[in-house]
Coordinates of C-alpha atoms in Angstrom, one line a residue:
X1 CA 63.1 -46.4 -37.8
X2 CA 64.6 -43.4 -39.9
X3 CA 61.3 -43.2 -41.6
X4 CA 59.6 -42.9 -38.2
X5 CA 61.5 -40.3 -36.6
X6 CA 61.3 -38.2 -40.5
X7 CA 57.9 -38.5 -40.1
X8 CA 57.7 -37.5 -36.4
X9 CA 59.8 -34.5 -37.3
X10 CA 57.9 -33.7 -40.3
X11 CA 54.9 -33.0 -37.8
X12 CA 56.3 -31.3 -35.5
X13 CA 57.8 -28.6 -38.2
X14 CA 54.3 -28.4 -39.6
X15 CA 52.6 -27.9 -36.2
X16 CA 54.7 -25.4 -35.7
X17 CA 54.8 -23.8 -39.0
X18 CA 51.0 -23.9 -38.3
X19 CA 50.8 -21.7 -34.7
X20 CA 53.5 -19.6 -36.0
X21 CA 50.9 -19.0 -38.8
X22 CA 47.6 -18.9 -36.8
X23 CA 49.7 -16.2 -34.4
X24 CA 50.6 -14.3 -37.6
X25 CA 47.7 -14.5 -39.4
X26 CA 45.1 -14.0 -36.3
X27 CA 45.3 -10.8 -34.8
X28 CA 43.9 -11.6 -30.8
X29 CA 42.6 -8.2 -30.6
X30 CA 40.0 -8.9 -33.3
X31 CA 38.3 -10.7 -30.1
X32 CA 38.0 -7.4 -28.0
X33 CA 35.0 -5.8 -28.8
X34 CA 33.4 -9.5 -29.4
X35 CA 34.1 -10.2 -25.7
X36 CA 33.5 -7.1 -23.8
X37 CA 29.6 -7.6 -25.6
X38 CA 29.2 -11.4 -25.0
X39 CA 30.5 -10.5 -21.4
X40 CA 27.5 -7.7 -21.2
X41 CA 25.1 -9.6 -23.5
X42 CA 25.2 -12.5 -20.9
X43 CA 25.7 -11.1 -17.5
X44 CA 25.5 -7.1 -18.2
X45 CA 28.8 -6.2 -16.7
X46 CA 31.0 -4.0 -18.3
X47 CA 34.0 -5.3 -19.0
X48 CA 37.4 -3.1 -19.7
X49 CA 40.6 -4.2 -21.3
X50 CA 43.6 -1.7 -21.3
X51 CA 46.5 -2.0 -23.8
X52 CA 47.1 -4.5 -26.2
X53 CA 45.9 -8.2 -26.3
X54 CA 49.0 -10.2 -27.4
X55 CA 50.0 -14.2 -28.0
X56 CA 51.5 -16.3 -25.8
X57 CA 52.0 -20.0 -27.0
X58 CA 54.1 -21.7 -24.7
X59 CA 53.2 -24.2 -23.2
X60 CA 49.4 -23.7 -24.4
X61 CA 48.2 -21.3 -26.5
X62 CA 46.8 -18.0 -24.5
X63 CA 45.8 -14.4 -25.2
X64 CA 47.5 -12.2 -22.7
X65 CA 46.1 -8.7 -21.6
X66 CA 47.6 -5.7 -19.6
X67 CA 45.2 -4.2 -16.7
X68 CA 41.5 -5.0 -16.9
X69 CA 38.3 -4.7 -14.8
X70 CA 34.4 -5.8 -14.5
X71 CA 32.3 -3.4 -13.4
X72 CA 28.2 -4.1 -12.3
X73 CA 25.8 -2.5 -14.1
X74 CA 24.8 1.1 -12.2
X75 CA 28.4 0.4 -9.8
X76 CA 30.4 3.3 -9.5
X77 CA 33.5 0.7 -8.4
X78 CA 34.8 -1.9 -10.5
X79 CA 34.0 -5.2 -8.8
X80 CA 37.0 -7.1 -10.3
X81 CA 40.4 -5.2 -11.1
X82 CA 43.9 -7.0 -12.3
X83 CA 47.1 -5.8 -13.6
X84 CA 46.8 -9.1 -15.5
X85 CA 45.1 -11.5 -17.4
X86 CA 45.7 -14.7 -19.1
X87 CA 43.0 -16.6 -21.4
X88 CA 43.9 -20.0 -22.3
X89 CA 42.3 -20.9 -25.6
X90 CA 41.8 -24.1 -27.7
X91 CA 43.6 -24.0 -30.7
X92 CA 41.3 -26.2 -33.2
X93 CA 38.1 -24.1 -32.8
X94 CA 40.0 -21.1 -33.7
X95 CA 40.3 -22.4 -37.5
X96 CA 36.5 -22.5 -38.0
X97 CA 36.1 -19.2 -35.8
X98 CA 35.0 -20.2 -32.5
X99 CA 36.7 -18.7 -29.4
X100 CA 37.2 -21.5 -26.8
X101 CA 38.0 -20.3 -23.7
X102 CA 39.6 -23.3 -21.7
X103 CA 40.6 -20.7 -18.5
X104 CA 41.0 -17.4 -17.5
X105 CA 43.7 -16.8 -14.8
X106 CA 43.9 -13.3 -12.9
X107 CA 46.8 -12.8 -10.6
X108 CA 47.3 -9.8 -8.4
X109 CA 43.7 -9.4 -8.7
X110 CA 41.4 -7.2 -6.3
X111 CA 37.8 -8.6 -5.7
X112 CA 35.6 -5.8 -4.0
X113 CA 32.1 -7.3 -2.7
X114 CA 30.9 -3.6 -1.2
X115 CA 28.1 -1.6 -1.7
X116 CA 30.0 0.3 -4.3
X117 CA 30.2 -2.7 -6.5
X118 CA 26.8 -3.9 -6.4
X119 CA 24.6 -3.5 -9.6
X120 CA 22.2 -0.8 -9.2
X121 CA 18.9 -1.6 -11.2
X122 CA 16.9 1.4 -13.2
X123 CA 13.4 2.2 -11.2
X124 CA 11.7 1.5 -15.0
X125 CA 13.9 -1.3 -16.2
X126 CA 11.7 -4.6 -17.1
X127 CA 12.4 -7.8 -15.0
X128 CA 13.3 -10.7 -17.0
X129 CA 11.5 -14.2 -16.4
X130 CA 13.0 -16.5 -13.8
X131 CA 14.1 -18.7 -16.9
X132 CA 15.0 -16.1 -19.0
X133 CA 18.2 -16.8 -21.5
X134 CA 19.5 -13.9 -23.5
X135 CA 19.8 -14.5 -27.3
X136 CA 23.6 -13.9 -29.0
X137 CA 23.8 -10.7 -30.3
X138 CA 22.9 -10.7 -34.3
X139 CA 26.4 -9.3 -35.2
X140 CA 28.0 -12.6 -33.5
X141 CA 26.6 -14.9 -35.7
X142 CA 29.1 -17.4 -36.5
X143 CA 31.1 -17.3 -33.4
X144 CA 30.7 -19.3 -30.1
X145 CA 31.9 -18.4 -26.7
X146 CA 32.4 -20.4 -23.9
X147 CA 34.6 -20.6 -20.5
X148 CA 35.1 -23.5 -18.8
X149 CA 38.1 -22.6 -16.1
X150 CA 38.8 -19.7 -13.8
X151 CA 41.5 -19.1 -11.5
X152 CA 43.0 -16.8 -9.7
X153 CA 46.3 -16.6 -7.7
X154 CA 47.7 -13.9 -4.9
X155 CA 44.7 -11.9 -5.3
X156 CA 43.0 -9.9 -2.2
X157 CA 38.9 -10.1 -1.9
X158 CA 37.2 -7.2 0.0
X159 CA 34.0 -8.3 1.1
X160 CA 31.5 -5.5 3.0
X161 CA 27.7 -5.9 4.0
X162 CA 25.9 -2.6 4.0
X163 CA 27.8 0.1 6.2
X164 CA 29.8 -3.0 8.4
X165 CA 33.2 -3.3 8.9
X166 CA 35.3 -4.3 5.3
X167 CA 36.6 -7.8 6.2
X168 CA 40.1 -8.4 3.6
X169 CA 40.8 -11.9 2.5
X170 CA 44.5 -11.5 1.5
X171 CA 46.7 -14.7 -0.3
X172 CA 43.9 -15.9 -2.5
X173 CA 44.3 -18.7 -4.6
X174 CA 41.0 -20.0 -6.6
X175 CA 40.9 -22.3 -9.2
X176 CA 37.0 -23.1 -10.6
X177 CA 36.3 -25.6 -13.0
X178 CA 32.7 -26.0 -14.4
X179 CA 30.7 -27.7 -17.3
X180 CA 28.1 -27.1 -19.9
X181 CA 25.6 -27.8 -16.8
X182 CA 27.5 -24.8 -15.0
X183 CA 28.1 -27.7 -12.4
X184 CA 31.5 -26.6 -11.0
X185 CA 34.5 -27.9 -8.8
X186 CA 36.0 -25.4 -6.6
X187 CA 39.4 -25.2 -4.9
X188 CA 39.9 -22.1 -2.2
X189 CA 42.5 -20.8 -0.2
X190 CA 43.1 -17.6 1.6
X191 CA 44.0 -15.6 4.8
X192 CA 42.2 -13.1 6.7
X193 CA 43.9 -11.1 9.2
X194 CA 41.7 -8.4 11.3
X195 CA 41.8 -7.0 15.0
X196 CA 45.5 -8.8 15.6
X197 CA 44.0 -12.4 14.6
X198 CA 45.3 -14.1 11.7
X199 CA 43.4 -16.7 9.7
X200 CA 43.5 -19.2 7.3
X201 CA 41.0 -20.8 5.6
X202 CA 41.0 -23.7 2.3
X203 CA 37.8 -25.7 1.3
X204 CA 37.3 -27.9 -1.6
X205 CA 33.1 -27.5 -3.1
X206 CA 30.8 -28.7 -5.8
X207 CA 29.0 -26.0 -7.1
X208 CA 25.7 -25.9 -8.9
X209 CA 25.6 -22.6 -10.7
X210 CA 22.5 -23.8 -13.0
X211 CA 19.8 -21.4 -11.3
X212 CA 22.3 -18.8 -10.5
X213 CA 21.5 -15.9 -9.5
X214 CA 18.5 -16.8 -8.0
X215 CA 19.6 -19.9 -6.4
X216 CA 23.2 -20.8 -6.0
X217 CA 24.3 -24.1 -4.2
X218 CA 27.7 -25.2 -2.2
X219 CA 28.2 -29.2 -1.4
X220 CA 31.7 -28.0 0.5
X221 CA 33.2 -31.3 1.1
X222 CA 36.6 -30.6 2.6
X223 CA 36.6 -27.2 5.0
X224 CA 39.7 -26.5 7.3
X225 CA 40.7 -23.6 9.2
X226 CA 43.5 -22.3 11.8
X227 CA 42.9 -19.1 13.5
X228 CA 45.4 -17.6 16.0
X229 CA 46.3 -14.1 17.6
X230 CA 45.0 -11.7 20.7
X231 CA 42.3 -12.6 22.8
X232 CA 42.4 -16.5 21.8
X233 CA 43.6 -19.6 23.1
X234 CA 47.5 -20.1 23.3
X235 CA 47.7 -23.0 21.0
X236 CA 44.9 -20.8 18.7
X237 CA 41.9 -22.5 17.4
X238 CA 42.2 -25.2 14.0
X239 CA 39.2 -27.3 12.6
X240 CA 38.2 -29.1 9.3
X241 CA 34.5 -29.9 8.7
X242 CA 31.9 -30.6 5.7
X243 CA 28.7 -28.5 5.4
X244 CA 25.8 -28.0 2.7
X245 CA 25.5 -24.0 1.6
X246 CA 22.4 -22.6 -0.1
X247 CA 21.4 -18.5 -1.2
X248 CA 18.4 -17.6 -2.3
X249 CA 18.9 -14.2 -4.0
X250 CA 15.1 -13.2 -4.0
X251 CA 14.9 -14.0 0.0
X252 CA 18.6 -12.9 0.3
X253 CA 18.3 -16.1 2.5
X254 CA 21.8 -18.3 3.1
X255 CA 21.3 -21.7 4.5
X256 CA 23.8 -24.0 6.2
X257 CA 22.8 -27.7 6.2
X258 CA 24.1 -30.7 7.2
X259 CA 26.8 -29.1 9.3
X260 CA 29.6 -31.5 10.5
X261 CA 32.8 -29.3 12.0
X262 CA 35.4 -29.4 14.5
X263 CA 37.0 -27.0 15.9
X264 CA 40.0 -28.3 18.0
X265 CA 38.6 -31.1 20.1
X266 CA 35.0 -30.0 20.1
X267 CA 32.7 -31.5 17.3
X268 CA 29.3 -29.6 16.4
X269 CA 26.5 -30.9 14.2
X270 CA 23.1 -29.2 12.8
X271 CA 22.1 -26.4 10.4
X272 CA 21.8 -22.8 10.6
X273 CA 19.8 -20.1 8.2
X274 CA 20.1 -16.0 7.7
X275 CA 17.4 -13.9 5.8
X276 CA 19.8 -10.6 5.0
X277 CA 17.3 -7.9 5.3
X278 CA 17.5 -4.4 7.0
X279 CA 17.9 -6.5 10.2
X280 CA 19.3 -9.8 9.8
X281 CA 17.5 -12.7 11.3
X282 CA 19.1 -16.0 12.0
X283 CA 17.9 -19.5 12.9
X284 CA 20.2 -21.8 14.9
X285 CA 20.1 -25.3 15.7
X286 CA 23.2 -26.7 16.6
X287 CA 24.3 -30.1 18.5
X288 CA 27.5 -30.5 19.9
X289 CA 29.0 -34.3 21.1
X290 CA 31.3 -32.2 23.0
X291 CA 32.3 -28.5 23.9
X292 CA 35.2 -27.6 25.4
X293 CA 35.1 -24.1 25.9
X294 CA 38.6 -24.0 27.6
X295 CA 39.8 -24.6 24.7
X296 CA 37.9 -22.3 22.5
X297 CA 38.0 -19.1 25.0
X298 CA 41.0 -17.4 25.9
X299 CA 42.5 -18.0 29.2
X300 CA 40.7 -16.8 32.6
X301 CA 42.7 -14.0 34.2
X302 CA 44.9 -15.0 37.3
X303 CA 44.2 -14.3 40.4
X304 CA 46.2 -11.3 42.9
X305 CA 48.1 -14.1 44.1
X306 CA 49.0 -16.0 40.8
X307 CA 50.2 -12.9 39.2
X308 CA 52.1 -11.8 42.0
X309 CA 54.0 -15.3 42.0
X310 CA 54.2 -14.7 38.0
X311 CA 55.8 -11.9 38.3
X312 CA 58.7 -12.8 40.6
X313 CA 59.5 -16.0 37.8
X314 CA 58.6 -14.5 34.7
X315 CA 59.1 -10.8 33.0
X316 CA 55.8 -9.2 32.7
X317 CA 53.7 -9.5 29.5
X318 CA 53.6 -6.6 27.1
X319 CA 50.2 -5.5 26.7
X320 CA 48.8 -5.7 23.0
X321 CA 47.4 -2.5 21.7
X322 CA 44.0 -1.4 22.3
X323 CA 41.7 -1.9 19.0
X324 CA 40.2 1.2 18.0
X325 CA 37.1 0.6 16.6
X326 CA 35.8 -1.2 19.6
X327 CA 36.6 1.9 22.2
X328 CA 33.6 3.4 23.9
X329 CA 31.3 0.9 22.2
X330 CA 28.3 -0.2 24.4
X331 CA 28.4 -3.9 25.9
X332 CA 27.1 -6.4 23.7
X333 CA 26.0 -3.8 21.5
X334 CA 26.9 -6.3 18.4
X335 CA 23.2 -7.9 19.7
X336 CA 21.2 -4.7 18.5
X337 CA 21.8 -5.3 14.9
X338 CA 20.3 -8.7 14.3
X339 CA 17.1 -11.5 15.0
X340 CA 18.1 -14.9 16.3
X341 CA 16.5 -17.9 17.5
X342 CA 18.9 -20.4 19.1
X343 CA 18.7 -23.8 20.3
X344 CA 21.6 -25.6 21.3
X345 CA 22.2 -28.8 22.9
X346 CA 25.7 -30.5 24.2
X347 CA 26.3 -34.2 25.2
X348 CA 29.4 -32.9 27.2
X349 CA 30.5 -29.2 28.1
X350 CA 33.6 -28.6 30.2
X351 CA 33.9 -24.7 31.1
X352 CA 36.4 -23.3 34.3
X353 CA 37.6 -27.1 34.9
X354 CA 33.5 -28.0 35.7
X355 CA 31.9 -31.1 33.2
X356 CA 28.8 -30.5 32.0
X357 CA 26.2 -33.3 30.5
X358 CA 23.2 -33.5 28.7
X359 CA 23.3 -29.3 28.4
X360 CA 20.4 -27.5 26.8
X361 CA 20.2 -24.0 25.8
X362 CA 16.9 -22.3 24.1
X363 CA 17.3 -18.3 23.6
X364 CA 15.8 -15.8 21.8
X365 CA 17.2 -12.2 20.7
X366 CA 15.3 -9.3 19.4
X367 CA 17.5 -6.3 18.4
X368 CA 19.6 -6.5 21.9
X369 CA 16.7 -8.1 24.1
X370 CA 18.7 -11.7 24.7
X371 CA 15.7 -13.8 26.3
X372 CA 17.2 -16.9 27.7
X373 CA 14.4 -19.0 28.3
X374 CA 16.6 -22.3 29.0
X375 CA 19.6 -22.9 29.7
X376 CA 20.3 -26.4 32.3
X377 CA 22.6 -29.6 32.3
X378 CA 23.4 -32.0 34.7
X379 CA 26.9 -31.2 36.8
X380 CA 28.1 -34.8 38.3
X381 CA 24.9 -35.8 40.5
X382 CA 22.9 -32.7 40.6
X383 CA 20.9 -30.3 38.2
X384 CA 21.3 -26.8 37.4
X385 CA 19.1 -24.5 35.3
X386 CA 20.2 -20.8 34.7
X387 CA 17.7 -19.0 32.8
X388 CA 17.5 -15.2 32.7
X389 CA 17.7 -12.3 29.9
X390 CA 20.3 -9.4 28.6
X391 CA 18.4 -6.3 27.6
X392 CA 21.2 -4.2 25.8
X393 CA 18.6 -1.8 23.9
X394 CA 19.6 1.6 26.6
X395 CA 23.2 2.5 27.1
X396 CA 23.7 0.3 30.2
X397 CA 22.9 -3.4 29.7
X398 CA 21.0 -5.3 32.0
X399 CA 21.0 -9.1 33.2
X400 CA 18.7 -11.2 34.9
X401 CA 19.4 -14.5 36.3
X402 CA 16.9 -16.9 38.5
X403 CA 19.6 -19.6 39.2
X404 CA 17.8 -23.1 40.6
X405 CA 20.9 -25.6 41.7
X406 CA 19.9 -29.1 43.2
X407 CA 22.9 -31.1 44.5
X408 CA 25.5 -29.5 43.4
X409 CA 29.3 -29.9 44.9
X410 CA 29.7 -26.2 46.0
X411 CA 33.8 -27.0 46.0
X412 CA 33.7 -27.3 42.3
X413 CA 31.8 -23.8 41.8
X414 CA 34.1 -22.1 44.3
X415 CA 37.4 -23.3 43.0
X416 CA 35.9 -22.9 39.6
X417 CA 35.5 -18.9 39.7
X418 CA 38.6 -18.5 42.1
X419 CA 37.0 -17.9 46.1
X420 CA 39.4 -19.2 48.3
X421 CA 37.1 -21.1 50.4
X422 CA 38.0 -24.4 51.6
X423 CA 33.9 -25.5 51.6
X424 CA 32.6 -28.9 50.6
X425 CA 28.9 -29.9 50.3
X426 CA 25.8 -30.0 48.3
X427 CA 24.4 -27.2 47.6
X428 CA 20.6 -26.4 46.4
X429 CA 19.9 -22.8 46.1
X430 CA 16.6 -20.7 44.3
X431 CA 18.0 -17.4 43.8
X432 CA 17.2 -13.8 41.8
X433 CA 20.2 -12.0 40.7
X434 CA 21.2 -9.2 38.4
X435 CA 23.6 -7.3 37.0
X436 CA 25.0 -4.9 34.1
X437 CA 27.6 -7.4 33.1
X438 CA 27.5 -11.3 32.6
X439 CA 31.1 -12.0 33.9
X440 CA 32.5 -13.3 37.0
X441 CA 34.6 -10.1 38.0
X442 CA 31.6 -8.1 37.5
X443 CA 29.4 -10.6 40.0
X444 CA 31.9 -10.2 42.5
X445 CA 31.5 -6.0 42.3
X446 CA 28.2 -5.2 40.9
X447 CA 25.6 -7.3 41.1
X448 CA 22.9 -7.8 43.5
X449 CA 20.5 -10.1 44.2
X450 CA 18.6 -12.9 46.7
X451 CA 18.9 -16.3 47.2
X452 CA 17.8 -19.2 49.8
X453 CA 20.8 -22.3 50.1
X454 CA 20.7 -25.5 51.5
X455 CA 24.3 -27.0 52.0
X456 CA 24.1 -31.0 52.7
X457 CA 26.9 -33.1 54.5
X458 CA 28.9 -29.7 54.5
X459 CA 32.7 -29.5 55.2
X460 CA 34.4 -26.2 56.2
X461 CA 38.1 -26.6 56.5
X462 CA 40.5 -24.9 58.7
X463 CA 38.5 -24.5 62.1
X464 CA 36.7 -27.2 63.8
X465 CA 33.8 -25.7 65.8
X466 CA 33.1 -28.3 67.9
X467 CA 37.3 -29.0 68.8
X468 CA 37.7 -25.2 69.8
X469 CA 34.5 -24.9 72.0
X470 CA 35.7 -28.0 73.8
X471 CA 39.0 -26.5 74.3
X472 CA 38.0 -23.6 76.0
X473 CA 36.0 -25.2 78.4
X474 CA 38.8 -27.8 79.3
X475 CA 41.1 -24.6 79.9
X476 CA 38.3 -22.7 82.0
X477 CA 36.8 -25.6 84.0
X478 CA 37.4 -29.6 84.9
X479 CA 35.2 -30.7 82.7
X480 CA 37.0 -32.9 80.1
X481 CA 36.4 -33.6 76.2
X482 CA 37.2 -37.0 74.1
X483 CA 40.1 -35.9 71.7
X484 CA 39.9 -35.1 68.1
X485 CA 41.9 -34.8 65.7
X486 CA 39.7 -33.4 62.9
X487 CA 40.3 -30.1 61.3
X488 CA 37.0 -29.3 59.9
X489 CA 33.2 -28.1 61.1
X490 CA 31.3 -30.7 59.4
X491 CA 27.5 -30.4 59.3
X492 CA 24.6 -32.8 57.8
X493 CA 22.5 -29.9 56.7
X494 CA 23.1 -26.4 56.6
X495 CA 20.3 -23.4 55.5
X496 CA 20.7 -19.6 54.8
X497 CA 19.3 -16.4 53.4
X498 CA 21.5 -14.7 50.8
X499 CA 21.6 -11.2 49.8
X500 CA 24.0 -9.9 47.5
X501 CA 24.6 -6.0 47.3
X502 CA 27.6 -4.8 44.9
X503 CA 30.1 -7.0 46.9
X504 CA 28.9 -7.5 50.0
X505 CA 27.3 -10.8 50.4
X506 CA 25.3 -11.0 53.5
X507 CA 24.2 -14.1 55.3
X508 CA 21.0 -14.1 57.5
X509 CA 18.8 -17.3 59.6
X510 CA 21.9 -19.4 59.3
X511 CA 21.0 -22.7 60.8
X512 CA 23.2 -25.8 61.0
X513 CA 22.9 -29.5 62.6
X514 CA 25.0 -32.6 63.2
X515 CA 25.1 -35.1 65.4
X516 CA 27.8 -33.3 67.1
X517 CA 26.9 -29.4 67.2
X518 CA 24.1 -27.4 66.3
X519 CA 24.2 -23.7 65.3
X520 CA 22.5 -20.3 64.3
X521 CA 24.1 -16.9 63.5
X522 CA 24.6 -14.5 60.7
X523 CA 27.5 -12.3 59.2
X524 CA 28.5 -10.7 55.8
X525 CA 31.2 -12.0 53.6
X526 CA 33.3 -8.8 51.1
X527 CA 33.7 -10.9 47.7
X528 CA 35.7 -8.2 46.9
X529 CA 38.3 -7.9 49.8
X530 CA 37.9 -11.7 50.6
X531 CA 36.9 -10.6 54.0
X532 CA 34.4 -12.1 56.5
X533 CA 33.0 -11.1 60.1
X534 CA 30.3 -13.4 61.2
X535 CA 28.5 -14.4 64.6
X536 CA 27.6 -17.8 65.6
X537 CA 25.7 -19.5 68.2
X538 CA 27.2 -22.5 68.8
X539 CA 26.0 -25.8 70.7
X540 CA 28.2 -28.7 71.2
X541 CA 26.5 -31.8 72.0
X542 CA 28.2 -34.6 71.9
X543 CA 32.0 -35.2 72.6
X544 CA 32.2 -34.5 76.0
X545 CA 33.7 -37.0 79.1
X546 CA 31.2 -38.1 81.5
X547 CA 28.1 -36.5 83.0
X548 CA 27.1 -34.3 85.2
X549 CA 25.0 -30.7 85.5
X550 CA 28.3 -28.5 83.6
X551 CA 27.8 -30.7 80.6
X552 CA 23.8 -31.3 80.3
X553 CA 24.2 -27.0 80.9
X554 CA 27.2 -26.7 77.8
X555 CA 24.5 -29.0 75.8
X556 CA 21.9 -26.5 75.8
X557 CA 23.5 -23.4 76.0
X558 CA 25.0 -21.6 72.8
X559 CA 28.4 -20.5 72.8
X560 CA 29.1 -17.3 71.1
X561 CA 31.8 -17.9 68.5
X562 CA 32.7 -15.1 65.8
X563 CA 34.9 -16.0 63.1
X564 CA 36.7 -12.7 61.2
X565 CA 39.3 -11.4 59.1
X566 CA 40.6 -12.9 55.6
X567 CA 39.2 -16.2 54.1
X568 CA 43.1 -17.4 54.1
X569 CA 43.7 -16.4 57.7
X570 CA 40.3 -16.5 59.8
X571 CA 40.6 -15.5 63.2
X572 CA 37.8 -16.1 65.7
X573 CA 36.6 -15.0 69.2
X574 CA 34.9 -17.3 71.7
X575 CA 33.1 -16.3 75.0
X576 CA 33.4 -19.4 77.0
X577 CA 34.3 -17.9 80.2
X578 CA 31.1 -15.6 80.0
X579 CA 29.1 -19.1 79.9
X580 CA 30.8 -20.6 82.4
X581 CA 30.4 -17.6 84.6
X582 CA 27.2 -17.3 84.6
X583 CA 26.7 -21.1 85.2
X584 CA 28.7 -20.4 88.7
X585 CA 26.7 -17.4 89.6
X586 CA 23.0 -19.3 88.6
X587 CA 24.4 -22.3 90.9
X588 CA 25.4 -20.2 93.9
X589 CA 22.1 -18.3 93.3
X590 CA 20.6 -22.0 93.7
X591 CA 22.2 -22.7 96.3
X592 CA 21.8 -19.6 98.6
X593 CA 17.9 -19.7 97.6
X594 CA 17.6 -23.1 99.0
X595 CA 19.7 -22.2 102.4
X596 CA 17.5 -19.3 102.9
X597 CA 14.2 -21.2 102.3
X598 CA 15.4 -23.8 105.2
X599 CA 16.5 -20.5 107.3
X600 CA 13.2 -18.6 106.6
X601 CA 12.2 -18.3 110.3
X602 CA 15.5 -16.9 111.2
X603 CA 17.4 -13.3 110.7
X604 CA 19.9 -14.5 108.8
X605 CA 17.4 -16.3 106.2
X606 CA 15.2 -13.2 105.8
X607 CA 18.2 -11.6 105.3
X608 CA 19.5 -13.8 102.6
X609 CA 16.4 -13.7 100.6
X610 CA 16.6 -10.0 100.1
X611 CA 19.7 -9.6 98.9
X612 CA 19.0 -12.6 96.4
X613 CA 15.8 -10.6 94.8
X614 CA 17.9 -7.7 94.6
X615 CA 20.7 -9.7 92.5

């Protein structure tokens, strides 16, 4: 046992002595010019190493440098700068004049992918063949150079495409290991803070760089992210997924295939691609199993009544600062800078409390002209279609839509857009509307258009037209009506022509019918002030007790009914007395006319006839 321990100690002493001798005999600065030449020969990039190179023995043999920079050919700004760089090297190859770098580690690096750091090719420079591999320089004979691993810690990435806004990625941690065939395994994490939003991102990927820079392929097996901040849901957006990415340098094309992503409770599959030309050209083909927009979009603004209630119980929320870059920007300005062909399908979509199924959309954007040739889906037992266009090529945006609704529950729509109208029924509508912004508030205030609407099995809570008329008749005559406790007006069918003009909704040619009543009328609704002024002519067809001439008259005579005031505090005015008075007058005239006819030979009969003719 003692001999074994003695032998191990001797080997340890020899190893330490060998390392010490290597450190003393081999000067790492001898590798400086060699590394610079190798980097330039193999990539064309210029490597600068400031300060002296020095050995670092424990826990592994490494070469430490001071500040370093890496600059592309012809670029005005280095693409990579770092205050410290560590090269982990293999010991045994050094004995045979080989510098084998196992790992390059940069800490606190700044990586800039901007137009200023891109390589600039001279106009008269020769173009290398696609399969070209540059040979080693003659003076490097006897040495070999290899890098198997790269590690970047606590670093910063600045990305900018042409003249667009810069994106800064902080807290970057990157580890990449590659083999002799340039197949690499990559682990990455970072954080982006922009426009008061914070995003953390991490991924694991297998990268094929065997044909780089002509082609680069990445199989991203695990991707996760979390976003929180301004104009996002309260809980933020988090998710994970996988995809395959392919970059083609000559075409400047990025392809994203086999997309399989989840964000909160929404799930996405499909593919996308973009050609980064002067005007980027996007193509999307996406399928959602479930798309819950309520968990992906910021909360909807509350109504005035809800806002007042919240202010009574909670202190007002401090408004966030306005982002200066978005000031005075035209609406939907981003659509002008690219073209896109978009195809989206979804099994289920939830938005504003409404559940849609079998949603299909096809859109084409051409530098600010967004044509929505298809936007359709099922809503309950009904179907809706919303084709249209959005034109933002001029300073003021213009939107045009042609909604087609078939058997859609109107109560669900009114509730979704915070209209306090207690109306239910199956809506069928065909219309044509236009405006300058696509949102609910703009539709209330500034949109215009016409439509024809039909309602079946409708029910309007709060006012029972039949009951109002019958109660008024009972108070003014001896006619009785059957007792009714229903507080709503029911119609089997209702139709009207609708005109919208900047918040004023006009209803013409209103017609409604049920077994109890029939009505016609016209009126208007103020969508901003939430008031109405409508005039109906109502005939109550059923619900009377007994029979008689007056009841027959009431069934055939329209009773004027005016409904006005705020939607939640409606008032009404009935003109039953005028109808009954006219009935009495007509009855009196009929009886007097009969008497005059019977006594036409007498002077009294003749006088009565003259009097009736004057009335």
